[in-house]
Amino acid sequence: ARESIELGQFDQAIELYRRHLAKYPDDWGVHSELGLVLSEVDRSQALEEFRRIPSDAEVYVDASRHIVSICLATERLDEAEKTLLILAEKSPADWWPQLTLAELYFRQGRPREALPHAERSTELNSELTAAYFITAEILDDLQRPGEMIAPLQKLIDIELENYAAHINLSYAY
C-alpha cells in the first residue's frame, strides 16, 4: 500500500489497506494510514476511519489530530471542539490542542473561552510565536490592550522581524 501511495495510486493503496483490515480489523496503525490516504480523496470516509480508532490505541492522538484538521477544514466546528477537549484532557502537556482550541474559540467570537487556552499553550511551548500572537489578539478583542504588551514583546524576542507583532505592539502602547 505504501508503495502505491508513493506512485500516486491512491485507489490501489486504499484497496490494499482494506484487504489488510479485512484480515486484521484491530490494526489501528493501518486504520490511521488508511485515514490519511482517504483524507486526500474523501474526507468523510477519512473521518469514519479515524473515528474507529479507540482511545487506548497508540495512534489515537495522531488520529484525533487528523479528525480536528478535517473538521476545521469542513466547518464541523462542534466535532472539532469536542475532539480538542478530549485531546487536551488526554495530553495535558501538549500545546497543540490548547492552541487550536484558542484559535477555534477566537474564530467563533468567544475570546473569554479562548484566552486560557492561548495562555496555556504559551506555558507549554515558550517558543511558539503563534501562541503569543493569538494571546495578544484575544486580549485586543477583550479590550485589554495594555495586557497585549507582554505576549507581543515575547513574540518579538523570538522572532525579531515579525512586523505584525511590531505594529500590534505600537497599538498596545
PDB file of C-alpha atoms in Angstrom:
ATOM      1  CA  ALA A   1       0.000   0.000   0.000  1.00  0.00           C
ATOM      2  CA  ARG A   2       2.805   2.435   0.863  1.00  0.00           C
ATOM      3  CA  GLU A   3       4.441   1.749  -2.475  1.00  0.00           C
ATOM      4  CA  SER A   4       1.159   2.539  -4.235  1.00  0.00           C
ATOM      5  CA  ILE A   5       0.954   5.832  -2.334  1.00  0.00           C
ATOM      6  CA  GLU A   6       4.464   6.774  -3.425  1.00  0.00           C
ATOM      7  CA  LEU A   7       3.407   6.119  -7.019  1.00  0.00           C
ATOM      8  CA  GLY A   8       0.291   8.245  -6.544  1.00  0.00           C
ATOM      9  CA  GLN A   9      -2.024   5.254  -6.919  1.00  0.00           C
ATOM     10  CA  PHE A  10      -4.389   6.112  -4.080  1.00  0.00           C
ATOM     11  CA  ASP A  11      -7.240   3.846  -5.179  1.00  0.00           C
ATOM     12  CA  GLN A  12      -4.918   0.836  -5.207  1.00  0.00           C
ATOM     13  CA  ALA A  13      -3.481   1.798  -1.805  1.00  0.00           C
ATOM     14  CA  ILE A  14      -6.982   2.110  -0.341  1.00  0.00           C
ATOM     15  CA  GLU A  15      -7.907  -1.312  -1.687  1.00  0.00           C
ATOM     16  CA  LEU A  16      -4.749  -2.874  -0.222  1.00  0.00           C
ATOM     17  CA  TYR A  17      -5.358  -1.274   3.167  1.00  0.00           C
ATOM     18  CA  ARG A  18      -8.959  -2.502   3.167  1.00  0.00           C
ATOM     19  CA  ARG A  19      -7.875  -6.044   2.320  1.00  0.00           C
ATOM     20  CA  HIS A  20      -5.405  -5.970   5.194  1.00  0.00           C
ATOM     21  CA  LEU A  21      -8.077  -4.656   7.571  1.00  0.00           C
ATOM     22  CA  ALA A  22     -10.487  -7.388   6.488  1.00  0.00           C
ATOM     23  CA  LYS A  23      -7.958  -9.858   7.928  1.00  0.00           C
ATOM     24  CA  TYR A  24      -6.734  -7.698  10.832  1.00  0.00           C
ATOM     25  CA  PRO A  25      -9.572  -5.360  11.858  1.00  0.00           C
ATOM     26  CA  ASP A  26      -7.794  -4.263  15.046  1.00  0.00           C
ATOM     27  CA  ASP A  27      -4.668  -2.987  13.279  1.00  0.00           C
ATOM     28  CA  TRP A  28      -5.161   0.613  14.386  1.00  0.00           C
ATOM     29  CA  GLY A  29      -1.976   1.821  12.716  1.00  0.00           C
ATOM     30  CA  VAL A  30      -3.346   0.687   9.361  1.00  0.00           C
ATOM     31  CA  HIS A  31      -6.702   2.342  10.104  1.00  0.00           C
ATOM     32  CA  SER A  32      -4.758   5.559  10.673  1.00  0.00           C
ATOM     33  CA  GLU A  33      -2.724   5.160   7.476  1.00  0.00           C
ATOM     34  CA  LEU A  34      -5.918   4.461   5.534  1.00  0.00           C
ATOM     35  CA  GLY A  35      -7.471   7.570   7.053  1.00  0.00           C
ATOM     36  CA  LEU A  36      -4.533   9.627   5.834  1.00  0.00           C
ATOM     37  CA  VAL A  37      -4.890   8.322   2.292  1.00  0.00           C
ATOM     38  CA  LEU A  38      -8.652   8.816   2.358  1.00  0.00           C
ATOM     39  CA  SER A  39      -8.209  12.392   3.568  1.00  0.00           C
ATOM     40  CA  GLU A  40      -6.706  13.114   0.160  1.00  0.00           C
ATOM     41  CA  VAL A  41      -9.695  11.748  -1.753  1.00  0.00           C
ATOM     42  CA  ASP A  42     -12.752  11.574   0.544  1.00  0.00           C
ATOM     43  CA  ARG A  43     -12.752  13.452   3.844  1.00  0.00           C
ATOM     44  CA  SER A  44     -15.968  11.912   5.153  1.00  0.00           C
ATOM     45  CA  GLN A  45     -14.569   8.395   4.708  1.00  0.00           C
ATOM     46  CA  ALA A  46     -11.314   9.538   6.299  1.00  0.00           C
ATOM     47  CA  LEU A  47     -13.259  10.761   9.332  1.00  0.00           C
ATOM     48  CA  GLU A  48     -15.020   7.396   9.583  1.00  0.00           C
ATOM     49  CA  GLU A  49     -11.686   5.607   9.512  1.00  0.00           C
ATOM     50  CA  PHE A  50     -10.076   7.835  12.137  1.00  0.00           C
ATOM     51  CA  ARG A  51     -13.147   7.565  14.396  1.00  0.00           C
ATOM     52  CA  ARG A  52     -12.782   3.776  14.501  1.00  0.00           C
ATOM     53  CA  ILE A  53      -9.520   4.080  16.434  1.00  0.00           C
ATOM     54  CA  PRO A  54     -10.119   3.529  20.160  1.00  0.00           C
ATOM     55  CA  SER A  55      -8.742   5.896  22.789  1.00  0.00           C
ATOM     56  CA  ASP A  56      -6.324   3.287  24.128  1.00  0.00           C
ATOM     57  CA  ALA A  57      -4.647   2.753  20.734  1.00  0.00           C
ATOM     58  CA  GLU A  58      -1.116   4.072  20.275  1.00  0.00           C
ATOM     59  CA  VAL A  59      -2.194   6.100  17.219  1.00  0.00           C
ATOM     60  CA  TYR A  60      -5.246   7.657  18.897  1.00  0.00           C
ATOM     61  CA  VAL A  61      -3.725  11.106  19.483  1.00  0.00           C
ATOM     62  CA  ASP A  62      -2.493  11.403  15.896  1.00  0.00           C
ATOM     63  CA  ALA A  63      -5.821  10.160  14.562  1.00  0.00           C
ATOM     64  CA  SER A  64      -7.625  12.701  16.737  1.00  0.00           C
ATOM     65  CA  ARG A  65      -5.432  15.489  15.368  1.00  0.00           C
ATOM     66  CA  HIS A  66      -6.393  14.445  11.864  1.00  0.00           C
ATOM     67  CA  ILE A  67     -10.060  14.440  12.866  1.00  0.00           C
ATOM     68  CA  VAL A  68      -9.677  18.001  14.145  1.00  0.00           C
ATOM     69  CA  SER A  69      -7.912  19.141  10.977  1.00  0.00           C
ATOM     70  CA  ILE A  70     -10.586  17.655   8.733  1.00  0.00           C
ATOM     71  CA  CYS A  71     -13.386  19.031  10.910  1.00  0.00           C
ATOM     72  CA  LEU A  72     -11.909  22.524  10.878  1.00  0.00           C
ATOM     73  CA  ALA A  73     -11.443  22.399   7.105  1.00  0.00           C
ATOM     74  CA  THR A  74     -15.037  21.275   6.604  1.00  0.00           C
ATOM     75  CA  GLU A  75     -16.597  23.597   9.205  1.00  0.00           C
ATOM     76  CA  ARG A  76     -17.598  20.772  11.568  1.00  0.00           C
ATOM     77  CA  LEU A  77     -16.701  23.006  14.462  1.00  0.00           C
ATOM     78  CA  ASP A  78     -18.679  21.194  17.174  1.00  0.00           C
ATOM     79  CA  GLU A  79     -16.875  17.927  16.474  1.00  0.00           C
ATOM     80  CA  ALA A  80     -13.533  19.735  16.275  1.00  0.00           C
ATOM     81  CA  GLU A  81     -14.164  21.326  19.682  1.00  0.00           C
ATOM     82  CA  LYS A  82     -15.267  18.055  21.268  1.00  0.00           C
ATOM     83  CA  THR A  83     -12.202  16.227  19.937  1.00  0.00           C
ATOM     84  CA  LEU A  84      -9.868  19.029  21.037  1.00  0.00           C
ATOM     85  CA  LEU A  85     -11.277  18.995  24.568  1.00  0.00           C
ATOM     86  CA  ILE A  86     -10.696  15.236  24.753  1.00  0.00           C
ATOM     87  CA  LEU A  87      -7.144  15.670  23.418  1.00  0.00           C
ATOM     88  CA  ALA A  88      -6.415  18.449  25.912  1.00  0.00           C
ATOM     89  CA  GLU A  89      -7.545  16.185  28.740  1.00  0.00           C
ATOM     90  CA  LYS A  90      -5.728  13.111  27.416  1.00  0.00           C
ATOM     91  CA  SER A  91      -2.478  15.004  26.691  1.00  0.00           C
ATOM     92  CA  PRO A  92      -2.301  17.869  29.200  1.00  0.00           C
ATOM     93  CA  ALA A  93       1.345  18.633  28.348  1.00  0.00           C
ATOM     94  CA  ASP A  94       0.633  19.015  24.611  1.00  0.00           C
ATOM     95  CA  TRP A  95       0.462  22.612  23.373  1.00  0.00           C
ATOM     96  CA  TRP A  96      -1.313  21.758  20.093  1.00  0.00           C
ATOM     97  CA  PRO A  97      -4.848  21.137  21.398  1.00  0.00           C
ATOM     98  CA  GLN A  98      -4.561  24.211  23.625  1.00  0.00           C
ATOM     99  CA  LEU A  99      -3.501  26.483  20.781  1.00  0.00           C
ATOM    100  CA  THR A 100      -6.062  25.011  18.404  1.00  0.00           C
ATOM    101  CA  LEU A 101      -8.856  25.469  20.962  1.00  0.00           C
ATOM    102  CA  ALA A 102      -7.760  29.079  21.438  1.00  0.00           C
ATOM    103  CA  GLU A 103      -7.847  29.644  17.674  1.00  0.00           C
ATOM    104  CA  LEU A 104     -11.231  27.930  17.345  1.00  0.00           C
ATOM    105  CA  TYR A 105     -12.839  29.899  20.161  1.00  0.00           C
ATOM    106  CA  PHE A 106     -11.320  33.150  18.893  1.00  0.00           C
ATOM    107  CA  ARG A 107     -12.612  32.428  15.391  1.00  0.00           C
ATOM    108  CA  GLN A 108     -16.073  31.822  16.876  1.00  0.00           C
ATOM    109  CA  GLY A 109     -16.037  35.141  18.726  1.00  0.00           C
ATOM    110  CA  ARG A 110     -15.553  33.514  22.141  1.00  0.00           C
ATOM    111  CA  PRO A 111     -12.459  35.372  23.423  1.00  0.00           C
ATOM    112  CA  ARG A 112     -13.109  34.702  27.121  1.00  0.00           C
ATOM    113  CA  GLU A 113     -13.048  30.982  26.458  1.00  0.00           C
ATOM    114  CA  ALA A 114     -10.071  31.308  24.112  1.00  0.00           C
ATOM    115  CA  LEU A 115      -7.748  33.185  26.457  1.00  0.00           C
ATOM    116  CA  PRO A 116      -6.948  30.415  28.999  1.00  0.00           C
ATOM    117  CA  HIS A 117      -6.103  28.020  26.165  1.00  0.00           C
ATOM    118  CA  ALA A 118      -3.866  30.551  24.434  1.00  0.00           C
ATOM    119  CA  GLU A 119      -2.055  31.291  27.691  1.00  0.00           C
ATOM    120  CA  ARG A 120      -1.695  27.583  28.449  1.00  0.00           C
ATOM    121  CA  SER A 121      -0.183  26.957  25.015  1.00  0.00           C
ATOM    122  CA  THR A 122       2.493  29.590  25.724  1.00  0.00           C
ATOM    123  CA  GLU A 123       3.238  27.878  29.038  1.00  0.00           C
ATOM    124  CA  LEU A 124       3.607  24.515  27.317  1.00  0.00           C
ATOM    125  CA  ASN A 125       5.791  25.812  24.476  1.00  0.00           C
ATOM    126  CA  SER A 126       7.528  29.088  25.261  1.00  0.00           C
ATOM    127  CA  GLU A 127       8.948  29.386  21.717  1.00  0.00           C
ATOM    128  CA  LEU A 128       5.596  29.157  19.947  1.00  0.00           C
ATOM    129  CA  THR A 129       5.115  32.527  18.253  1.00  0.00           C
ATOM    130  CA  ALA A 130       1.565  31.747  17.091  1.00  0.00           C
ATOM    131  CA  ALA A 131       0.501  31.290  20.712  1.00  0.00           C
ATOM    132  CA  TYR A 132       1.805  34.701  21.730  1.00  0.00           C
ATOM    133  CA  PHE A 133       0.194  36.360  18.739  1.00  0.00           C
ATOM    134  CA  ILE A 134      -3.227  34.782  19.324  1.00  0.00           C
ATOM    135  CA  THR A 135      -2.973  35.699  23.025  1.00  0.00           C
ATOM    136  CA  ALA A 136      -2.424  39.334  22.039  1.00  0.00           C
ATOM    137  CA  GLU A 137      -5.278  39.206  19.516  1.00  0.00           C
ATOM    138  CA  ILE A 138      -7.620  37.777  22.138  1.00  0.00           C
ATOM    139  CA  LEU A 139      -6.618  40.452  24.649  1.00  0.00           C
ATOM    140  CA  ASP A 140      -7.317  43.067  21.989  1.00  0.00           C
ATOM    141  CA  ASP A 141     -10.774  41.569  21.442  1.00  0.00           C
ATOM    142  CA  LEU A 142     -11.345  41.743  25.189  1.00  0.00           C
ATOM    143  CA  GLN A 143     -10.355  45.437  25.046  1.00  0.00           C
ATOM    144  CA  ARG A 144      -7.313  44.931  27.240  1.00  0.00           C
ATOM    145  CA  PRO A 145      -4.588  46.494  25.045  1.00  0.00           C
ATOM    146  CA  GLY A 146      -2.187  47.092  27.927  1.00  0.00           C
ATOM    147  CA  GLU A 147      -2.026  43.343  28.548  1.00  0.00           C
ATOM    148  CA  MET A 148      -1.075  42.730  24.904  1.00  0.00           C
ATOM    149  CA  ILE A 149       2.401  44.153  25.515  1.00  0.00           C
ATOM    150  CA  ALA A 150       3.957  41.161  27.323  1.00  0.00           C
ATOM    151  CA  PRO A 151       2.991  38.470  24.784  1.00  0.00           C
ATOM    152  CA  LEU A 152       3.933  40.722  21.858  1.00  0.00           C
ATOM    153  CA  GLN A 153       7.320  41.518  23.393  1.00  0.00           C
ATOM    154  CA  LYS A 154       7.943  37.802  23.911  1.00  0.00           C
ATOM    155  CA  LEU A 155       6.957  37.134  20.303  1.00  0.00           C
ATOM    156  CA  ILE A 156       9.397  39.812  19.105  1.00  0.00           C
ATOM    157  CA  ASP A 157      12.130  38.332  21.319  1.00  0.00           C
ATOM    158  CA  ILE A 158      11.639  35.039  19.489  1.00  0.00           C
ATOM    159  CA  GLU A 159      11.065  36.456  16.004  1.00  0.00           C
ATOM    160  CA  LEU A 160      12.531  39.946  15.747  1.00  0.00           C
ATOM    161  CA  GLU A 161      11.293  40.608  12.218  1.00  0.00           C
ATOM    162  CA  ASN A 162       7.640  39.818  12.885  1.00  0.00           C
ATOM    163  CA  TYR A 163       6.178  43.071  11.576  1.00  0.00           C
ATOM    164  CA  ALA A 164       2.621  42.273  12.632  1.00  0.00           C
ATOM    165  CA  ALA A 165       3.859  41.974  16.219  1.00  0.00           C
ATOM    166  CA  HIS A 166       5.629  45.338  15.963  1.00  0.00           C
ATOM    167  CA  ILE A 167       2.502  47.026  14.588  1.00  0.00           C
ATOM    168  CA  ASN A 168       0.321  45.493  17.299  1.00  0.00           C
ATOM    169  CA  LEU A 169       2.837  46.470  19.961  1.00  0.00           C
ATOM    170  CA  SER A 170       2.675  50.101  18.772  1.00  0.00           C
ATOM    171  CA  TYR A 171      -1.110  49.905  19.098  1.00  0.00           C
ATOM    172  CA  ALA A 172      -0.918  48.355  22.575  1.00  0.00           C
ATOM    173  CA  TYR A 173       1.200  51.258  23.858  1.00  0.00           C
TER     174      TYR A 173
END
